[in-house]
Backbone as XML, in Angstrom:
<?xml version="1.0"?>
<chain id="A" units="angstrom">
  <residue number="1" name="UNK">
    <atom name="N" x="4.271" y="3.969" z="-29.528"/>
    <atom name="CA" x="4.218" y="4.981" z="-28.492"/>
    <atom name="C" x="3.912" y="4.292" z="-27.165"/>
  </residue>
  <residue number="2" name="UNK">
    <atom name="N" x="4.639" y="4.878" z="-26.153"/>
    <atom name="CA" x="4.337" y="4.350" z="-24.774"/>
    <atom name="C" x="3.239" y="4.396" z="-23.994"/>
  </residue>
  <residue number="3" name="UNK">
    <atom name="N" x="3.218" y="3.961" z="-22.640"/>
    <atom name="CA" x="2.110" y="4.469" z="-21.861"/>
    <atom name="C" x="2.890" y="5.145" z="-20.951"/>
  </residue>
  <residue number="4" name="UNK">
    <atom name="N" x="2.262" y="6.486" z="-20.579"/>
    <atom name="CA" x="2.723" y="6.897" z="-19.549"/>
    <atom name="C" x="2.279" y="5.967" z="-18.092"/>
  </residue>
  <residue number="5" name="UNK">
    <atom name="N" x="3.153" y="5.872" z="-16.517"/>
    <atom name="CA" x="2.042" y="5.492" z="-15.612"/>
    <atom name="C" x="2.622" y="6.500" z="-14.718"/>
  </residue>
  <residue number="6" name="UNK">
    <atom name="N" x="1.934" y="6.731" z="-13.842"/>
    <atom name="CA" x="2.117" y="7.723" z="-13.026"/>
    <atom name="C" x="2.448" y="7.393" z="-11.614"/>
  </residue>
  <residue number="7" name="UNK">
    <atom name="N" x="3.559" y="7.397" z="-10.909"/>
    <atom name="CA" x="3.778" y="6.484" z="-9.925"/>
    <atom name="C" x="3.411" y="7.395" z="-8.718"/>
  </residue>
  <residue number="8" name="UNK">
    <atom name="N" x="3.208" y="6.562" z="-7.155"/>
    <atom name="CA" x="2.892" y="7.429" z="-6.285"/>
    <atom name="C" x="3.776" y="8.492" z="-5.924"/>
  </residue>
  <residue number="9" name="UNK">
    <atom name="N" x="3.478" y="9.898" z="-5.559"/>
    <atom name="CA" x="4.482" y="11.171" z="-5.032"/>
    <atom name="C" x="6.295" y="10.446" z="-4.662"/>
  </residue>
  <residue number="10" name="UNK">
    <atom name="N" x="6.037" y="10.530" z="-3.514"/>
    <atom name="CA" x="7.440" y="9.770" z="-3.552"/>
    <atom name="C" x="7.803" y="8.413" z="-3.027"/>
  </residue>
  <residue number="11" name="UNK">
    <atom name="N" x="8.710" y="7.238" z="-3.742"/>
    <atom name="CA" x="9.403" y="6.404" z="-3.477"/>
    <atom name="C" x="9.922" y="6.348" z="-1.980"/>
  </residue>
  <residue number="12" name="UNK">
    <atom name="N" x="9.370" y="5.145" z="-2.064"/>
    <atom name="CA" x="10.269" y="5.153" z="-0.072"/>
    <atom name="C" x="9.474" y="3.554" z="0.510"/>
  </residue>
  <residue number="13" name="UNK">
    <atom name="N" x="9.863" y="3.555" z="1.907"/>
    <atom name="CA" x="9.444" y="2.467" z="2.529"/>
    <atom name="C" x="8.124" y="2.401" z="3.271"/>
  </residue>
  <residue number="14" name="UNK">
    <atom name="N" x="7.043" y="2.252" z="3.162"/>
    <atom name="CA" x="6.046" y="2.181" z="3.870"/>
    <atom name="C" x="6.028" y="1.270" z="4.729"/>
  </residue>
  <residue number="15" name="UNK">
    <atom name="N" x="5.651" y="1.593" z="6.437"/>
    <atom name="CA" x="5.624" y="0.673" z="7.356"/>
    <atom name="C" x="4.555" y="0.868" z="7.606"/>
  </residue>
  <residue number="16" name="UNK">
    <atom name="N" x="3.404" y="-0.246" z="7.984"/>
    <atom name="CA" x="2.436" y="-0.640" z="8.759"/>
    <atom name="C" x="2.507" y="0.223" z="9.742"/>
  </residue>
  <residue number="17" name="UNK">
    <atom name="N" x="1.538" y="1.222" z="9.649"/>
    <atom name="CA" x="0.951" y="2.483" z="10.966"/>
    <atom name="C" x="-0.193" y="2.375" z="11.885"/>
  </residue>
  <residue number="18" name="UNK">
    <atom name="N" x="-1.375" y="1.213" z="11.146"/>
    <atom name="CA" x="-2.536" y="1.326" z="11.690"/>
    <atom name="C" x="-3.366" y="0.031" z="11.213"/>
  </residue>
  <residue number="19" name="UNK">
    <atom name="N" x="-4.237" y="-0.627" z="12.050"/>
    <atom name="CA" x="-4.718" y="-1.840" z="11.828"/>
    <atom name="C" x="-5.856" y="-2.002" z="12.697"/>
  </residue>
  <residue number="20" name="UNK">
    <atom name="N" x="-7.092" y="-2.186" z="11.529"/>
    <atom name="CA" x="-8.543" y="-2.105" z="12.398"/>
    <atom name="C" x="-9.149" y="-3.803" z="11.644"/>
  </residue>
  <residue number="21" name="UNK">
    <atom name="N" x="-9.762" y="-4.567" z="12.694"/>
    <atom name="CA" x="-10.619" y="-5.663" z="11.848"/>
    <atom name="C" x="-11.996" y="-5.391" z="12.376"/>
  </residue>
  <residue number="22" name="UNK">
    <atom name="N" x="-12.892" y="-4.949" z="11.823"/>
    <atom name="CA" x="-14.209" y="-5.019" z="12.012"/>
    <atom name="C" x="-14.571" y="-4.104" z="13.446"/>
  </residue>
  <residue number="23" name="UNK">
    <atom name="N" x="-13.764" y="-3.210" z="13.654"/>
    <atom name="CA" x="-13.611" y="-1.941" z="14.652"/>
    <atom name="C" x="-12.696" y="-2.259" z="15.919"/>
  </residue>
  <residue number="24" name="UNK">
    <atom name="N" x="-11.683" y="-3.306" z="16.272"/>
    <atom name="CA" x="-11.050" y="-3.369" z="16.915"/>
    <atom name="C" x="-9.286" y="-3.505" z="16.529"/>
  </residue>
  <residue number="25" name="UNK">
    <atom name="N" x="-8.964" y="-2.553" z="17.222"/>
    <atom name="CA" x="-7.618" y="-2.204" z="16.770"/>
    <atom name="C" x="-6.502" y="-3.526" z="17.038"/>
  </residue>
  <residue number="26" name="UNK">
    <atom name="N" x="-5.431" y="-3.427" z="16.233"/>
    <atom name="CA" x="-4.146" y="-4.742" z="16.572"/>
    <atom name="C" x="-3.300" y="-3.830" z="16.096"/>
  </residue>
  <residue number="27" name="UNK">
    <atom name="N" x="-1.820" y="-4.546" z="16.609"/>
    <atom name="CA" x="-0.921" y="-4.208" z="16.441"/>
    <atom name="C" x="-0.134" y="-4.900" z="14.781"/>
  </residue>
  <residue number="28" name="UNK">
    <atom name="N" x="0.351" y="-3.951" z="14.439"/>
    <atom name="CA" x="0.840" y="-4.610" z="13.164"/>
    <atom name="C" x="2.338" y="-3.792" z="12.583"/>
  </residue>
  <residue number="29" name="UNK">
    <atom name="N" x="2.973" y="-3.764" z="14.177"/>
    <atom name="CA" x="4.436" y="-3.027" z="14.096"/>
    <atom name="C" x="5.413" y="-4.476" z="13.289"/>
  </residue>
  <residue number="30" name="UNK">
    <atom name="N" x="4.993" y="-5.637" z="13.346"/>
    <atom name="CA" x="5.259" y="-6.453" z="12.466"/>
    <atom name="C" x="5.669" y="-6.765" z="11.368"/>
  </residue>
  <residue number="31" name="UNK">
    <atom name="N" x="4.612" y="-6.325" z="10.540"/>
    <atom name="CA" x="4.139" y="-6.720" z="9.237"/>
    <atom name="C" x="5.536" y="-5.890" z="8.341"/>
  </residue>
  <residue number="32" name="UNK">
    <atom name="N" x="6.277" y="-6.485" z="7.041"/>
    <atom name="CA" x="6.560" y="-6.179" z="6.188"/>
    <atom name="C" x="6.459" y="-4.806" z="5.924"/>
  </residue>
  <residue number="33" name="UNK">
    <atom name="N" x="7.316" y="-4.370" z="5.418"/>
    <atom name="CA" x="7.122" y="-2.923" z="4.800"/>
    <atom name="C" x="6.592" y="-2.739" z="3.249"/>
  </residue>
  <residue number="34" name="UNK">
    <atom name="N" x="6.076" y="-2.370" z="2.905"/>
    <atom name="CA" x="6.067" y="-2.064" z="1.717"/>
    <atom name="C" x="6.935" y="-1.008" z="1.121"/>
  </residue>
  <residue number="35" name="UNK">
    <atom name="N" x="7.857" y="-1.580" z="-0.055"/>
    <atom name="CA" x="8.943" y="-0.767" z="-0.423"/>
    <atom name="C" x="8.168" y="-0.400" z="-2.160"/>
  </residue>
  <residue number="36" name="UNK">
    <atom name="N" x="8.037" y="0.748" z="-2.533"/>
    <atom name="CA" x="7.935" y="1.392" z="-3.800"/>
    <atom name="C" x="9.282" y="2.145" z="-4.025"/>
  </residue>
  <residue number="37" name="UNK">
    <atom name="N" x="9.644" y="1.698" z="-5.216"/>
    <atom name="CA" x="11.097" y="2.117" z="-6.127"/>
    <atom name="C" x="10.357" y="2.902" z="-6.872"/>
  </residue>
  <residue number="38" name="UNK">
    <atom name="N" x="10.845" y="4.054" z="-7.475"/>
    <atom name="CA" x="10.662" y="5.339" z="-8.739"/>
    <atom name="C" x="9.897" y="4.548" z="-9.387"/>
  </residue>
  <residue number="39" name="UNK">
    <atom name="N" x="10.697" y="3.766" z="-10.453"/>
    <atom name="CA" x="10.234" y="2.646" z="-11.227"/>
    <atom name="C" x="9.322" y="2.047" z="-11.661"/>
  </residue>
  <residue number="40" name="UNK">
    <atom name="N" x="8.666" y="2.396" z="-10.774"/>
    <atom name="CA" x="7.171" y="1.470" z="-10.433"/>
    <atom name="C" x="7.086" y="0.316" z="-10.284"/>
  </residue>
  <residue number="41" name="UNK">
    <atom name="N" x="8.434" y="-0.192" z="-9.529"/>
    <atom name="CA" x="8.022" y="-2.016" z="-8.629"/>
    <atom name="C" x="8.009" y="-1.738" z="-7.177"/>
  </residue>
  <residue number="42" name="UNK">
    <atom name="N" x="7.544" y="-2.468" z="-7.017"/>
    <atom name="CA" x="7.455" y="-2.384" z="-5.629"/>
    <atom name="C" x="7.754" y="-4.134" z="-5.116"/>
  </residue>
  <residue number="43" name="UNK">
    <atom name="N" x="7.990" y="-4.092" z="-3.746"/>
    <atom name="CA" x="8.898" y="-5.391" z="-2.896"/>
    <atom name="C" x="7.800" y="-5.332" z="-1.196"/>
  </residue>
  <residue number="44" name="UNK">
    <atom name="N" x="7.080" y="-6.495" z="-1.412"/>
    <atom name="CA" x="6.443" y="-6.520" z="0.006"/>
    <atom name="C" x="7.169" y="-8.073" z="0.115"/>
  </residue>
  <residue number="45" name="UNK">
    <atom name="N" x="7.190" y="-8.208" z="1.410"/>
    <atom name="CA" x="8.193" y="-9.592" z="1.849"/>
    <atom name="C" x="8.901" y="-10.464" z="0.990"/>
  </residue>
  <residue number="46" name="UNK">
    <atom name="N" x="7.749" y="-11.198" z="0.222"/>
    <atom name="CA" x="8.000" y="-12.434" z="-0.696"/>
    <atom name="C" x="7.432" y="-11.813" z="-2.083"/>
  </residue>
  <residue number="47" name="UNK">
    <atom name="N" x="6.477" y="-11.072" z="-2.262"/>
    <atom name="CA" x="5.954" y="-10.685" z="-2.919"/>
    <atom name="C" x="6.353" y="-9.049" z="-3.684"/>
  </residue>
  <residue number="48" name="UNK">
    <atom name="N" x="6.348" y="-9.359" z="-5.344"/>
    <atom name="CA" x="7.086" y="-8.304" z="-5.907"/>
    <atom name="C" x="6.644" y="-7.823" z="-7.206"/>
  </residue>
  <residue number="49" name="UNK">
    <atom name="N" x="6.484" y="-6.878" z="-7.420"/>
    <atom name="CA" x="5.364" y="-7.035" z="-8.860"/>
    <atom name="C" x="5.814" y="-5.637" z="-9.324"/>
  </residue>
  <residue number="50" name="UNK">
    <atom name="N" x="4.649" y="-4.505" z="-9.666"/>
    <atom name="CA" x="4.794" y="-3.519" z="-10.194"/>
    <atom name="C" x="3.248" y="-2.780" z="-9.520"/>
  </residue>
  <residue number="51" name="UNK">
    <atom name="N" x="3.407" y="-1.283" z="-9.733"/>
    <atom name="CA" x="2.192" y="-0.432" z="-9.126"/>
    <atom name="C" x="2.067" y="0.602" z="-10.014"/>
  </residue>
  <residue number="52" name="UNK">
    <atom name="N" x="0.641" y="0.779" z="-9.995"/>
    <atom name="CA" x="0.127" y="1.534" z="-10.822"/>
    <atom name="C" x="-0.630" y="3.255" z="-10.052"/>
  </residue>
  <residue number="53" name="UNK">
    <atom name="N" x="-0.492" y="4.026" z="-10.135"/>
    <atom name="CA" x="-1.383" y="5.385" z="-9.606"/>
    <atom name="C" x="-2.233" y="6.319" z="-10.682"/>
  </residue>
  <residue number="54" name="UNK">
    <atom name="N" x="-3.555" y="6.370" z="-10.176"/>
    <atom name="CA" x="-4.294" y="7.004" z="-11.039"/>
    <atom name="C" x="-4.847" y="7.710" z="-9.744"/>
  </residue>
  <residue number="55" name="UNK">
    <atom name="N" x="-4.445" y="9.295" z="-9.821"/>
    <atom name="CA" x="-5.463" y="9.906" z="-9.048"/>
    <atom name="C" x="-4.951" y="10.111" z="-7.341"/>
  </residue>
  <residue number="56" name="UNK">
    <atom name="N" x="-6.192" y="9.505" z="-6.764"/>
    <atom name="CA" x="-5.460" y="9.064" z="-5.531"/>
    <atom name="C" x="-5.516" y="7.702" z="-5.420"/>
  </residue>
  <residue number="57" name="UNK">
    <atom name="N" x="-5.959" y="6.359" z="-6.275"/>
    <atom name="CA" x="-5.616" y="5.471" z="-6.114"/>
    <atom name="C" x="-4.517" y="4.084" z="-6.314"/>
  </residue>
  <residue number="58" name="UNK">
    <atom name="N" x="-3.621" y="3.743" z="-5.347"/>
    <atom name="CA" x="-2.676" y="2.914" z="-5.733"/>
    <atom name="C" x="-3.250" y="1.516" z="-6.553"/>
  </residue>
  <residue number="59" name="UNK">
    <atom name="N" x="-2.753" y="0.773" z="-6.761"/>
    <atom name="CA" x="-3.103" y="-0.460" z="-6.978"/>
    <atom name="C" x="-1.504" y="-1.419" z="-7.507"/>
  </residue>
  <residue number="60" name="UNK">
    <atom name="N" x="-1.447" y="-2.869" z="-6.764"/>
    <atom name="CA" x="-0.342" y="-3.365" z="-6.877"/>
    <atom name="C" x="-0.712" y="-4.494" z="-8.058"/>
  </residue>
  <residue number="61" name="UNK">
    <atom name="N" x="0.314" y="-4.844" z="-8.459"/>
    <atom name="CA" x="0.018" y="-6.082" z="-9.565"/>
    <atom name="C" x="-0.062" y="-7.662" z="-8.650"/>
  </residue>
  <residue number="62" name="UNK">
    <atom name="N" x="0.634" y="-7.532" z="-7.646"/>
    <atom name="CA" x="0.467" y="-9.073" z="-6.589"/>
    <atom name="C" x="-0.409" y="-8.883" z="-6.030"/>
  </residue>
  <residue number="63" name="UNK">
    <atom name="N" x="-1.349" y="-7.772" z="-5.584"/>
    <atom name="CA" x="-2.171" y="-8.214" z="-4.334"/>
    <atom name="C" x="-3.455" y="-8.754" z="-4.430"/>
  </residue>
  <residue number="64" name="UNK">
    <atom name="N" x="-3.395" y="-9.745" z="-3.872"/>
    <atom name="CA" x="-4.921" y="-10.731" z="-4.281"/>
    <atom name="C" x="-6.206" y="-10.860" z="-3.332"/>
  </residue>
  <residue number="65" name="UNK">
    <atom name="N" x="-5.406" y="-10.293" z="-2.419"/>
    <atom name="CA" x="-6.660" y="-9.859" z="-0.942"/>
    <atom name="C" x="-7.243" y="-8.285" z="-0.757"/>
  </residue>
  <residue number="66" name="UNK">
    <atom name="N" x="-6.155" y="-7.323" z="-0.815"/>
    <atom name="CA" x="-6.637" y="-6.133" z="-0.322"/>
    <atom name="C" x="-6.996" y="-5.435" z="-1.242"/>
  </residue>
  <residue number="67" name="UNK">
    <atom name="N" x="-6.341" y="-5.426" z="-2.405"/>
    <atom name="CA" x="-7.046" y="-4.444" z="-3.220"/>
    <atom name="C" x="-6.769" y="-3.525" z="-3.831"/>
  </residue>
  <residue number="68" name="UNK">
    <atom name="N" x="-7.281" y="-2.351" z="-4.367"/>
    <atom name="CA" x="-6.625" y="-1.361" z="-4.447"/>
    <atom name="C" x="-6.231" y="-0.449" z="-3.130"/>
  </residue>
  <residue number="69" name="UNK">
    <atom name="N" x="-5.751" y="0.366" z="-2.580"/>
    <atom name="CA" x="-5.232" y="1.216" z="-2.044"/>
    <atom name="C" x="-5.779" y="2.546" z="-2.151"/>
  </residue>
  <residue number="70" name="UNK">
    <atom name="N" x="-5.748" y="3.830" z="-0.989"/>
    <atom name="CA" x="-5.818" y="5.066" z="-1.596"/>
    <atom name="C" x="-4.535" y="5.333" z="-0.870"/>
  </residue>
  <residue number="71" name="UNK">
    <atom name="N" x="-4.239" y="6.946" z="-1.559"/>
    <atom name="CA" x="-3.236" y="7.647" z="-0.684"/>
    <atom name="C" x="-3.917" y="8.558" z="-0.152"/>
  </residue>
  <residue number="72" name="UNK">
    <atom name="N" x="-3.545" y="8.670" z="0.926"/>
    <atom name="CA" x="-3.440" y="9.800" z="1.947"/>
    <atom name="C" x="-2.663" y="10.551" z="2.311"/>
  </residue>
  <residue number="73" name="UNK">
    <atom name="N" x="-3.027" y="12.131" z="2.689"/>
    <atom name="CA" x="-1.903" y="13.131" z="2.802"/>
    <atom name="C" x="-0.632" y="12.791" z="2.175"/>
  </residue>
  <residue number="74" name="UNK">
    <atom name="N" x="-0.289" y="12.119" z="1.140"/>
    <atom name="CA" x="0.756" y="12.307" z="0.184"/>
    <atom name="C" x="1.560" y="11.323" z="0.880"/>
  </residue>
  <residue number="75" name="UNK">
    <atom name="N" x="1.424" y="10.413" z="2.187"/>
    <atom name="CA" x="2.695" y="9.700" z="2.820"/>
    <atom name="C" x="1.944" y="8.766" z="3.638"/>
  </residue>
  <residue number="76" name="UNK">
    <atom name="N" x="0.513" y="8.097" z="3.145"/>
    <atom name="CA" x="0.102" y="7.241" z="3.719"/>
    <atom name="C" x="-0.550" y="6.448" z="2.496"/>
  </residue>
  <residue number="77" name="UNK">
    <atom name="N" x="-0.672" y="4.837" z="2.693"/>
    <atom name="CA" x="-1.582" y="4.062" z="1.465"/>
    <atom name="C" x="-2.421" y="4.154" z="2.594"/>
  </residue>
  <residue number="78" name="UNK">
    <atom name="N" x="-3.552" y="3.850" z="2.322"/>
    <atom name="CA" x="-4.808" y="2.727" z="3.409"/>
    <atom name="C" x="-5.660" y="2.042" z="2.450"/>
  </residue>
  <residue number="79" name="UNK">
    <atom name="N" x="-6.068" y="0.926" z="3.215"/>
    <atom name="CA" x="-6.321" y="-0.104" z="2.360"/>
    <atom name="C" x="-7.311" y="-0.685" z="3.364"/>
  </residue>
  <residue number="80" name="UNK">
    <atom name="N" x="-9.113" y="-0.658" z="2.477"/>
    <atom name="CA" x="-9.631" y="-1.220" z="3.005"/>
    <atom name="C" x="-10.404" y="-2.172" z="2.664"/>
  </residue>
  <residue number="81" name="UNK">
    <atom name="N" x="-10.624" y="-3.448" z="3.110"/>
    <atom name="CA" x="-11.317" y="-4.729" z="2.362"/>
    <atom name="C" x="-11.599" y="-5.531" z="3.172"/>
  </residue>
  <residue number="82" name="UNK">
    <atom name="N" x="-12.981" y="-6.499" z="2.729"/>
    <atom name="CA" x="-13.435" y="-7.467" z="3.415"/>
    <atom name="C" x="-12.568" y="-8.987" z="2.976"/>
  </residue>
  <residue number="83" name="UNK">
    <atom name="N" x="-12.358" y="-9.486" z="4.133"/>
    <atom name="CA" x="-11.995" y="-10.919" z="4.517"/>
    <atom name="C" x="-12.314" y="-11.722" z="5.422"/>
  </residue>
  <residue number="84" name="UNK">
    <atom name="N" x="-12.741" y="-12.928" z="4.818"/>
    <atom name="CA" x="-13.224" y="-14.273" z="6.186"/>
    <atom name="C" x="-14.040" y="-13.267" z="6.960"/>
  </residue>
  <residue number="85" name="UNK">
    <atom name="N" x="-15.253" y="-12.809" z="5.930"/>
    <atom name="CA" x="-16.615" y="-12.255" z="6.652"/>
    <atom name="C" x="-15.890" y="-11.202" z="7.947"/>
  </residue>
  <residue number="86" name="UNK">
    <atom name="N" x="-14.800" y="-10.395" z="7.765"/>
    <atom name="CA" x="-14.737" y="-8.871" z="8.441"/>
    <atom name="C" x="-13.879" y="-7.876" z="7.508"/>
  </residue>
  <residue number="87" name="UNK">
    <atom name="N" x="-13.982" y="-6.572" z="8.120"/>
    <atom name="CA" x="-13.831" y="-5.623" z="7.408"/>
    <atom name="C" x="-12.758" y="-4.845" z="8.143"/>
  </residue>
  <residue number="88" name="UNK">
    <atom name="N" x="-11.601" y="-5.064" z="7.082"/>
    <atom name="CA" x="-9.791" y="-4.710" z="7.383"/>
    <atom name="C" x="-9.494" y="-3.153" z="7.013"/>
  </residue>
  <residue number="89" name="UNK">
    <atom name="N" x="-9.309" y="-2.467" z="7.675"/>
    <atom name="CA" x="-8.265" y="-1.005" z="7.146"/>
    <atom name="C" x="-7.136" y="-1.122" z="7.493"/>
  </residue>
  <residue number="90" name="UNK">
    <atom name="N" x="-6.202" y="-1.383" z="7.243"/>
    <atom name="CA" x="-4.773" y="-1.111" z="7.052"/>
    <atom name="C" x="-4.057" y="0.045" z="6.800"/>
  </residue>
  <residue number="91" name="UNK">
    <atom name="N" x="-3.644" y="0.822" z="7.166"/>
    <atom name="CA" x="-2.381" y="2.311" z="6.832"/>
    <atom name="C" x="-0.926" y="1.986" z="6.972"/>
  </residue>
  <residue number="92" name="UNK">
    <atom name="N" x="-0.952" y="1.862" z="6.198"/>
    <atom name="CA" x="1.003" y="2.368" z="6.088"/>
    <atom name="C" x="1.575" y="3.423" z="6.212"/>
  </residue>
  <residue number="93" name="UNK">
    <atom name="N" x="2.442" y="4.178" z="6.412"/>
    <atom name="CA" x="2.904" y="5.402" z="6.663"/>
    <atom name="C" x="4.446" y="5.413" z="6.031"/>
  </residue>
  <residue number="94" name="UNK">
    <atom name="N" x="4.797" y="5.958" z="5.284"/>
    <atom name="CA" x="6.098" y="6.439" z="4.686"/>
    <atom name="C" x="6.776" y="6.773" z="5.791"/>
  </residue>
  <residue number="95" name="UNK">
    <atom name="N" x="7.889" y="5.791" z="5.845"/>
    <atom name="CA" x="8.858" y="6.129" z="6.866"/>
    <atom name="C" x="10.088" y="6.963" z="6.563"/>
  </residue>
  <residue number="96" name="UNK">
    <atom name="N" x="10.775" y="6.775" z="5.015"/>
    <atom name="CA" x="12.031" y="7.291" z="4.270"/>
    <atom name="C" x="11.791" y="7.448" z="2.811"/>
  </residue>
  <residue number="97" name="UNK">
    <atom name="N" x="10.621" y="8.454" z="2.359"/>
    <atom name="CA" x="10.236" y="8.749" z="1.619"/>
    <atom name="C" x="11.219" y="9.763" z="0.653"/>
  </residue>
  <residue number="98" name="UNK">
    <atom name="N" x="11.725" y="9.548" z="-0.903"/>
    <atom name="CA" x="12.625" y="10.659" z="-1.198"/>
    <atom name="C" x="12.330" y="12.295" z="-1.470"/>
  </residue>
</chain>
């Protein structure tokens, strides 16, 4: 018998919306998108694995810095974690969600 996993609401491209390090904002119109397929893989630049959803929390199988993820309002991840002694929030925002 299988496992069910439960993937996030909907498949689509997440672009970098919002970027705080230790309370000062940057720009991060840059950064990679994060792409989630139905499927449950997902494709960030170089990096490609599979994702898991329980609840409201995402979690990727590559990511070795940030962490798990939550969702927000159904069309945002945010992601917050400490690195090199400061403290990162990140949001993505579903740009072409199905």
């Amino acid at each position: 018998m299988g496992v069910a996993i439960a993937h996030a609401g909907p498949a689509g491209s997440y672009r970098c919306w919002q970027y705080n390090v230790s309370g000062g904002g940057g720009s991060c119109r840059l950064a990679p998108p994060i792409v989630l397929a139905p499927d449950g893989t997902y494709k960030e630049s170089r990096t490609e694995g599979t994702y898991e959803v329980k609840d409201d929390t995402i979690v990727f199988s590559g990511s070795r810095i940030r962490g798990p993820g939550k969702i927000v309002d159904g069309n945002k991840i945010r992601f917050e974690y400490d690195y090199n002694g400061f403290h990162h929030t990140v949001t993505y925002l579903c740009r072409d969600c199905e």
